[in-house]
PDB file of C-alpha atoms in Angstrom:
ATOM      1  CA  UNK A   1      94.467 182.401 126.034  1.00  0.00           C
ATOM      2  CA  UNK A   2      96.116 179.825 123.955  1.00  0.00           C
ATOM      3  CA  UNK A   3      99.188 180.855 121.960  1.00  0.00           C
ATOM      4  CA  UNK A   4      99.168 180.568 117.870  1.00  0.00           C
ATOM      5  CA  UNK A   5     101.396 178.379 115.976  1.00  0.00           C
ATOM      6  CA  UNK A   6     102.285 178.559 112.066  1.00  0.00           C
ATOM      7  CA  UNK A   7     102.514 176.814 110.103  1.00  0.00           C
ATOM      8  CA  UNK A   8     100.310 173.651 111.545  1.00  0.00           C
ATOM      9  CA  UNK A   9     102.769 171.447 109.534  1.00  0.00           C
ATOM     10  CA  UNK A  10     105.849 171.565 107.590  1.00  0.00           C
ATOM     11  CA  UNK A  11     107.901 168.912 105.211  1.00  0.00           C
ATOM     12  CA  UNK A  12     111.279 169.294 104.533  1.00  0.00           C
ATOM     13  CA  UNK A  13     114.295 167.619 102.775  1.00  0.00           C
ATOM     14  CA  UNK A  14     117.459 167.229 104.690  1.00  0.00           C
ATOM     15  CA  UNK A  15     119.464 170.410 104.640  1.00  0.00           C
ATOM     16  CA  UNK A  16     116.653 172.549 104.028  1.00  0.00           C
ATOM     17  CA  UNK A  17     115.752 175.388 106.686  1.00  0.00           C
ATOM     18  CA  UNK A  18     112.277 176.067 108.276  1.00  0.00           C
ATOM     19  CA  UNK A  19     110.802 178.682 110.466  1.00  0.00           C
ATOM     20  CA  UNK A  20     108.328 178.080 113.170  1.00  0.00           C
ATOM     21  CA  UNK A  21     106.330 181.163 114.670  1.00  0.00           C
ATOM     22  CA  UNK A  22     104.549 181.494 117.935  1.00  0.00           C
ATOM     23  CA  UNK A  23     101.943 184.141 118.323  1.00  0.00           C
ATOM     24  CA  UNK A  24      99.792 185.757 121.679  1.00  0.00           C
ATOM     25  CA  UNK A  25      97.732 188.348 122.145  1.00  0.00           C
ATOM     26  CA  UNK A  26      99.037 188.657 125.709  1.00  0.00           C
ATOM     27  CA  UNK A  27     102.147 190.572 126.852  1.00  0.00           C
ATOM     28  CA  UNK A  28     104.495 188.115 127.432  1.00  0.00           C
ATOM     29  CA  UNK A  29     107.613 187.602 130.120  1.00  0.00           C
ATOM     30  CA  UNK A  30     108.726 184.584 128.609  1.00  0.00           C
ATOM     31  CA  UNK A  31     108.637 181.763 125.602  1.00  0.00           C
ATOM     32  CA  UNK A  32     109.750 178.141 125.858  1.00  0.00           C
ATOM     33  CA  UNK A  33     110.090 176.029 123.256  1.00  0.00           C
ATOM     34  CA  UNK A  34     110.039 172.228 122.965  1.00  0.00           C
ATOM     35  CA  UNK A  35     110.270 169.582 120.636  1.00  0.00           C
ATOM     36  CA  UNK A  36     108.187 165.866 120.994  1.00  0.00           C
ATOM     37  CA  UNK A  37     108.730 162.888 119.293  1.00  0.00           C
ATOM     38  CA  UNK A  38     105.519 160.699 118.850  1.00  0.00           C
ATOM     39  CA  UNK A  39     104.429 158.854 122.072  1.00  0.00           C
ATOM     40  CA  UNK A  40     107.337 160.795 124.075  1.00  0.00           C
ATOM     41  CA  UNK A  41     107.421 163.102 126.325  1.00  0.00           C
ATOM     42  CA  UNK A  42     108.338 166.902 125.094  1.00  0.00           C
ATOM     43  CA  UNK A  43     112.061 167.955 125.356  1.00  0.00           C
ATOM     44  CA  UNK A  44     113.385 171.272 126.266  1.00  0.00           C
ATOM     45  CA  UNK A  45     115.048 173.283 123.707  1.00  0.00           C
ATOM     46  CA  UNK A  46     115.428 176.621 124.966  1.00  0.00           C
ATOM     47  CA  UNK A  47     113.804 179.658 126.627  1.00  0.00           C
ATOM     48  CA  UNK A  48     113.761 183.135 125.799  1.00  0.00           C
ATOM     49  CA  UNK A  49     113.202 185.663 128.170  1.00  0.00           C
ATOM     50  CA  UNK A  50     111.850 189.283 128.006  1.00  0.00           C
ATOM     51  CA  UNK A  51     114.684 191.982 127.309  1.00  0.00           C
ATOM     52  CA  UNK A  52     116.901 188.695 126.584  1.00  0.00           C
ATOM     53  CA  UNK A  53     119.086 187.876 123.818  1.00  0.00           C
ATOM     54  CA  UNK A  54     118.713 185.873 120.636  1.00  0.00           C
ATOM     55  CA  UNK A  55     119.222 182.453 121.852  1.00  0.00           C
ATOM     56  CA  UNK A  56     120.742 179.162 120.078  1.00  0.00           C
ATOM     57  CA  UNK A  57     122.581 176.093 119.643  1.00  0.00           C
ATOM     58  CA  UNK A  58     124.191 174.199 116.781  1.00  0.00           C
ATOM     59  CA  UNK A  59     121.486 174.696 114.104  1.00  0.00           C
ATOM     60  CA  UNK A  60     118.321 175.767 116.126  1.00  0.00           C
ATOM     61  CA  UNK A  61     118.033 179.189 117.270  1.00  0.00           C
ATOM     62  CA  UNK A  62     114.945 181.331 118.332  1.00  0.00           C
ATOM     63  CA  UNK A  63     113.964 185.135 118.658  1.00  0.00           C
ATOM     64  CA  UNK A  64     111.363 186.787 120.723  1.00  0.00           C
ATOM     65  CA  UNK A  65     109.727 190.004 119.506  1.00  0.00           C
ATOM     66  CA  UNK A  66     108.328 191.820 122.627  1.00  0.00           C
ATOM     67  CA  UNK A  67     106.457 194.299 120.931  1.00  0.00           C
ATOM     68  CA  UNK A  68     104.571 192.168 118.726  1.00  0.00           C
ATOM     69  CA  UNK A  69     104.219 189.213 121.602  1.00  0.00           C
ATOM     70  CA  UNK A  70     105.795 186.682 119.012  1.00  0.00           C
ATOM     71  CA  UNK A  71     108.517 184.442 118.856  1.00  0.00           C
ATOM     72  CA  UNK A  72     110.547 182.531 116.042  1.00  0.00           C
ATOM     73  CA  UNK A  73     112.151 179.337 116.296  1.00  0.00           C
ATOM     74  CA  UNK A  74     114.497 178.788 113.320  1.00  0.00           C
ATOM     75  CA  UNK A  75     115.903 175.654 112.268  1.00  0.00           C
ATOM     76  CA  UNK A  76     118.431 175.341 109.704  1.00  0.00           C
ATOM     77  CA  UNK A  77     120.171 172.589 107.550  1.00  0.00           C
ATOM     78  CA  UNK A  78     117.701 170.455 109.021  1.00  0.00           C
ATOM     79  CA  UNK A  79     118.487 166.733 110.090  1.00  0.00           C
ATOM     80  CA  UNK A  80     116.397 163.428 110.268  1.00  0.00           C
ATOM     81  CA  UNK A  81     116.440 164.028 113.522  1.00  0.00           C
ATOM     82  CA  UNK A  82     114.836 166.977 114.073  1.00  0.00           C
ATOM     83  CA  UNK A  83     111.434 165.722 112.736  1.00  0.00           C
ATOM     84  CA  UNK A  84     108.734 165.783 115.588  1.00  0.00           C
ATOM     85  CA  UNK A  85     106.204 168.130 116.646  1.00  0.00           C
ATOM     86  CA  UNK A  86     107.528 171.512 118.275  1.00  0.00           C
ATOM     87  CA  UNK A  87     105.551 173.526 121.065  1.00  0.00           C
ATOM     88  CA  UNK A  88     105.817 176.667 122.013  1.00  0.00           C
ATOM     89  CA  UNK A  89     105.066 177.404 126.039  1.00  0.00           C
ATOM     90  CA  UNK A  90     104.368 181.186 126.632  1.00  0.00           C
ATOM     91  CA  UNK A  91     104.320 182.677 130.157  1.00  0.00           C
ATOM     92  CA  UNK A  92     102.379 186.183 130.672  1.00  0.00           C
ATOM     93  CA  UNK A  93     103.804 189.118 131.878  1.00  0.00           C
ATOM     94  CA  UNK A  94     102.502 190.096 135.433  1.00  0.00           C
ATOM     95  CA  UNK A  95     101.222 187.111 136.171  1.00  0.00           C
ATOM     96  CA  UNK A  96     100.895 185.683 139.787  1.00  0.00           C
ATOM     97  CA  UNK A  97     101.441 182.061 138.829  1.00  0.00           C
ATOM     98  CA  UNK A  98     105.152 181.558 138.444  1.00  0.00           C
ATOM     99  CA  UNK A  99     106.341 179.444 135.811  1.00  0.00           C
ATOM    100  CA  UNK A 100     102.561 178.815 134.688  1.00  0.00           C
ATOM    101  CA  UNK A 101     102.752 177.678 131.186  1.00  0.00           C
ATOM    102  CA  UNK A 102     100.278 177.983 128.055  1.00  0.00           C
ATOM    103  CA  UNK A 103     101.196 176.133 124.995  1.00  0.00           C
ATOM    104  CA  UNK A 104     100.308 176.168 121.493  1.00  0.00           C
ATOM    105  CA  UNK A 105      98.710 173.638 119.117  1.00  0.00           C
ATOM    106  CA  UNK A 106     102.382 172.506 118.098  1.00  0.00           C
ATOM    107  CA  UNK A 107     103.800 172.523 114.757  1.00  0.00           C
ATOM    108  CA  UNK A 108     104.461 168.888 113.049  1.00  0.00           C
ATOM    109  CA  UNK A 109     107.708 169.128 111.353  1.00  0.00           C
ATOM    110  CA  UNK A 110     108.601 166.017 108.827  1.00  0.00           C
ATOM    111  CA  UNK A 111     112.304 165.789 107.219  1.00  0.00           C
ATOM    112  CA  UNK A 112     112.665 163.187 104.605  1.00  0.00           C
ATOM    113  CA  UNK A 113     116.065 162.224 103.406  1.00  0.00           C
TER     114      UNK A 113
ATOM    115  CA  UNK B   1     120.130 159.758 137.901  1.00  0.00           C
ATOM    116  CA  UNK B   2     118.200 162.559 138.351  1.00  0.00           C
ATOM    117  CA  UNK B   3     114.761 162.753 136.616  1.00  0.00           C
ATOM    118  CA  UNK B   4     110.914 162.389 136.569  1.00  0.00           C
ATOM    119  CA  UNK B   5     109.342 159.254 136.570  1.00  0.00           C
ATOM    120  CA  UNK B   6     105.347 158.520 136.159  1.00  0.00           C
ATOM    121  CA  UNK B   7     104.183 155.003 136.447  1.00  0.00           C
ATOM    122  CA  UNK B   8     102.343 153.218 134.950  1.00  0.00           C
ATOM    123  CA  UNK B   9     103.102 153.985 131.182  1.00  0.00           C
ATOM    124  CA  UNK B  10     100.019 152.543 130.037  1.00  0.00           C
ATOM    125  CA  UNK B  11      96.708 151.994 131.966  1.00  0.00           C
ATOM    126  CA  UNK B  12      93.546 150.316 131.304  1.00  0.00           C
ATOM    127  CA  UNK B  13      90.313 151.259 133.348  1.00  0.00           C
ATOM    128  CA  UNK B  14      86.738 150.395 133.144  1.00  0.00           C
ATOM    129  CA  UNK B  15      84.356 153.627 132.706  1.00  0.00           C
ATOM    130  CA  UNK B  16      83.204 154.893 136.347  1.00  0.00           C
ATOM    131  CA  UNK B  17      86.331 154.118 138.197  1.00  0.00           C
ATOM    132  CA  UNK B  18      88.695 156.077 139.866  1.00  0.00           C
ATOM    133  CA  UNK B  19      92.425 155.797 138.695  1.00  0.00           C
ATOM    134  CA  UNK B  20      95.546 157.655 140.158  1.00  0.00           C
ATOM    135  CA  UNK B  21      98.621 158.339 138.121  1.00  0.00           C
ATOM    136  CA  UNK B  22     102.011 158.573 139.694  1.00  0.00           C
ATOM    137  CA  UNK B  23     104.496 161.248 139.122  1.00  0.00           C
ATOM    138  CA  UNK B  24     107.921 161.464 141.250  1.00  0.00           C
ATOM    139  CA  UNK B  25     111.100 163.590 140.947  1.00  0.00           C
ATOM    140  CA  UNK B  26     114.200 163.759 142.479  1.00  0.00           C
ATOM    141  CA  UNK B  27     115.281 167.033 140.980  1.00  0.00           C
ATOM    142  CA  UNK B  28     114.518 168.994 144.077  1.00  0.00           C
ATOM    143  CA  UNK B  29     112.278 171.030 142.176  1.00  0.00           C
ATOM    144  CA  UNK B  30     109.572 172.984 143.682  1.00  0.00           C
ATOM    145  CA  UNK B  31     107.161 173.395 141.332  1.00  0.00           C
ATOM    146  CA  UNK B  32     104.964 170.521 139.626  1.00  0.00           C
ATOM    147  CA  UNK B  33     102.656 170.362 136.799  1.00  0.00           C
ATOM    148  CA  UNK B  34     100.005 168.153 135.248  1.00  0.00           C
ATOM    149  CA  UNK B  35      99.268 168.197 131.568  1.00  0.00           C
ATOM    150  CA  UNK B  36      96.862 166.413 129.479  1.00  0.00           C
ATOM    151  CA  UNK B  37      97.427 165.739 125.679  1.00  0.00           C
ATOM    152  CA  UNK B  38      94.918 164.432 123.293  1.00  0.00           C
ATOM    153  CA  UNK B  39      95.901 163.280 119.507  1.00  0.00           C
ATOM    154  CA  UNK B  40      97.114 166.193 117.532  1.00  0.00           C
ATOM    155  CA  UNK B  41      96.759 169.142 120.129  1.00  0.00           C
ATOM    156  CA  UNK B  42      98.982 170.898 122.414  1.00  0.00           C
ATOM    157  CA  UNK B  43      99.204 170.502 126.035  1.00  0.00           C
ATOM    158  CA  UNK B  44      96.766 171.743 128.493  1.00  0.00           C
ATOM    159  CA  UNK B  45      97.322 172.365 132.085  1.00  0.00           C
ATOM    160  CA  UNK B  46      95.460 170.388 134.733  1.00  0.00           C
ATOM    161  CA  UNK B  47      96.850 171.338 138.070  1.00  0.00           C
ATOM    162  CA  UNK B  48     100.147 172.711 139.399  1.00  0.00           C
ATOM    163  CA  UNK B  49     101.527 173.051 142.568  1.00  0.00           C
ATOM    164  CA  UNK B  50     104.556 175.491 143.506  1.00  0.00           C
ATOM    165  CA  UNK B  51     105.109 174.426 147.185  1.00  0.00           C
ATOM    166  CA  UNK B  52     104.349 171.246 149.154  1.00  0.00           C
ATOM    167  CA  UNK B  53     100.350 171.272 150.474  1.00  0.00           C
ATOM    168  CA  UNK B  54      99.477 173.967 148.050  1.00  0.00           C
ATOM    169  CA  UNK B  55      98.423 173.346 144.443  1.00  0.00           C
ATOM    170  CA  UNK B  56      96.003 175.254 142.151  1.00  0.00           C
ATOM    171  CA  UNK B  57      93.730 174.509 138.948  1.00  0.00           C
ATOM    172  CA  UNK B  58      94.538 175.048 135.823  1.00  0.00           C
ATOM    173  CA  UNK B  59      92.485 174.924 132.806  1.00  0.00           C
ATOM    174  CA  UNK B  60      90.886 171.874 132.758  1.00  0.00           C
ATOM    175  CA  UNK B  61      90.795 170.720 136.508  1.00  0.00           C
ATOM    176  CA  UNK B  62      87.440 169.551 136.293  1.00  0.00           C
ATOM    177  CA  UNK B  63      86.911 165.757 137.253  1.00  0.00           C
ATOM    178  CA  UNK B  64      90.589 165.306 138.471  1.00  0.00           C
ATOM    179  CA  UNK B  65      92.358 166.096 141.777  1.00  0.00           C
ATOM    180  CA  UNK B  66      95.374 166.047 143.085  1.00  0.00           C
ATOM    181  CA  UNK B  67      97.726 166.017 146.499  1.00  0.00           C
ATOM    182  CA  UNK B  68     101.371 167.332 147.320  1.00  0.00           C
ATOM    183  CA  UNK B  69     102.216 165.865 150.494  1.00  0.00           C
ATOM    184  CA  UNK B  70     105.993 165.532 149.751  1.00  0.00           C
ATOM    185  CA  UNK B  71     107.878 167.619 147.607  1.00  0.00           C
ATOM    186  CA  UNK B  72     108.856 164.982 145.163  1.00  0.00           C
ATOM    187  CA  UNK B  73     105.508 163.482 144.906  1.00  0.00           C
ATOM    188  CA  UNK B  74     102.386 164.898 142.813  1.00  0.00           C
ATOM    189  CA  UNK B  75      99.901 162.082 142.158  1.00  0.00           C
ATOM    190  CA  UNK B  76      96.995 162.926 139.801  1.00  0.00           C
ATOM    191  CA  UNK B  77      93.749 161.267 140.336  1.00  0.00           C
ATOM    192  CA  UNK B  78      91.217 161.078 137.250  1.00  0.00           C
ATOM    193  CA  UNK B  79      87.974 160.555 138.722  1.00  0.00           C
ATOM    194  CA  UNK B  80      84.690 158.981 137.429  1.00  0.00           C
ATOM    195  CA  UNK B  81      83.435 162.546 136.967  1.00  0.00           C
ATOM    196  CA  UNK B  82      85.651 163.435 133.801  1.00  0.00           C
ATOM    197  CA  UNK B  83      83.796 162.641 130.797  1.00  0.00           C
ATOM    198  CA  UNK B  84      86.722 161.799 128.409  1.00  0.00           C
ATOM    199  CA  UNK B  85      89.691 160.561 130.273  1.00  0.00           C
ATOM    200  CA  UNK B  86      91.372 158.935 127.723  1.00  0.00           C
ATOM    201  CA  UNK B  87      94.331 160.744 127.158  1.00  0.00           C
ATOM    202  CA  UNK B  88      98.205 161.103 127.279  1.00  0.00           C
ATOM    203  CA  UNK B  89      99.001 162.550 130.942  1.00  0.00           C
ATOM    204  CA  UNK B  90     102.470 164.314 131.038  1.00  0.00           C
ATOM    205  CA  UNK B  91     103.569 165.364 134.433  1.00  0.00           C
ATOM    206  CA  UNK B  92     106.660 168.042 134.835  1.00  0.00           C
ATOM    207  CA  UNK B  93     108.375 169.641 137.261  1.00  0.00           C
ATOM    208  CA  UNK B  94     110.672 172.965 137.378  1.00  0.00           C
ATOM    209  CA  UNK B  95     113.271 174.910 138.533  1.00  0.00           C
ATOM    210  CA  UNK B  96     112.874 178.810 138.269  1.00  0.00           C
ATOM    211  CA  UNK B  97     112.254 179.086 134.432  1.00  0.00           C
ATOM    212  CA  UNK B  98     112.378 175.648 132.653  1.00  0.00           C
ATOM    213  CA  UNK B  99     109.762 172.904 133.130  1.00  0.00           C
ATOM    214  CA  UNK B 100     110.838 169.149 132.284  1.00  0.00           C
ATOM    215  CA  UNK B 101     108.687 166.510 131.502  1.00  0.00           C
ATOM    216  CA  UNK B 102     108.288 162.907 132.470  1.00  0.00           C
ATOM    217  CA  UNK B 103     107.943 159.871 130.123  1.00  0.00           C
ATOM    218  CA  UNK B 104     104.063 160.294 130.684  1.00  0.00           C
ATOM    219  CA  UNK B 105     101.172 157.751 131.061  1.00  0.00           C
ATOM    220  CA  UNK B 106      98.608 156.732 128.150  1.00  0.00           C
ATOM    221  CA  UNK B 107      95.568 156.267 130.052  1.00  0.00           C
ATOM    222  CA  UNK B 108      92.435 154.255 128.113  1.00  0.00           C
ATOM    223  CA  UNK B 109      88.988 153.972 129.676  1.00  0.00           C
ATOM    224  CA  UNK B 110      87.189 151.533 128.284  1.00  0.00           C
TER     225      UNK B 110
END
């Protein structure tokens, strides 16, 4: 079953912060975050593993709440280059298909000057 | 440079024709994947392969076929049985946990 992302879309001014959430009904082993620019391939941002620590680099970080099967992506002091569609991909715990991800429907992030 | 290549970038076909999309990787990854993306939607898994000469159906395999004769190649055939083939097709490969995507092929069936 597909994870649910919220919000579906968010509009920011440069310098503002945003949070994107990803929620699953299944027990998760890992959550992967990607950003996709229009017409291009998704670009890997980060992976969070069960039992792992919060990840982040520069102004983008993420957390993984294993008990709630939820992950959140935090974008701080947004830049114009952050615009795009953000997807979470989840890998279920206990599955036999190693590395198989199920993606959310995406969150469209638009940053204005 | 290591990476994933997909060709062609744009593809037009007449309804009823089979078409094969190419995906090649030189990252030495064992696993490869095919996804379909429709406007405003997420990625849906068509087929995946974790090892040469073996592959499994994803969530929307009907109307598609694949082969994995070489580690670096994972071509996808869109058959005439696929009712709505017009979409953006993405190939990915992975090492351990992380999937990396190719640039995609936009298929339009006229």
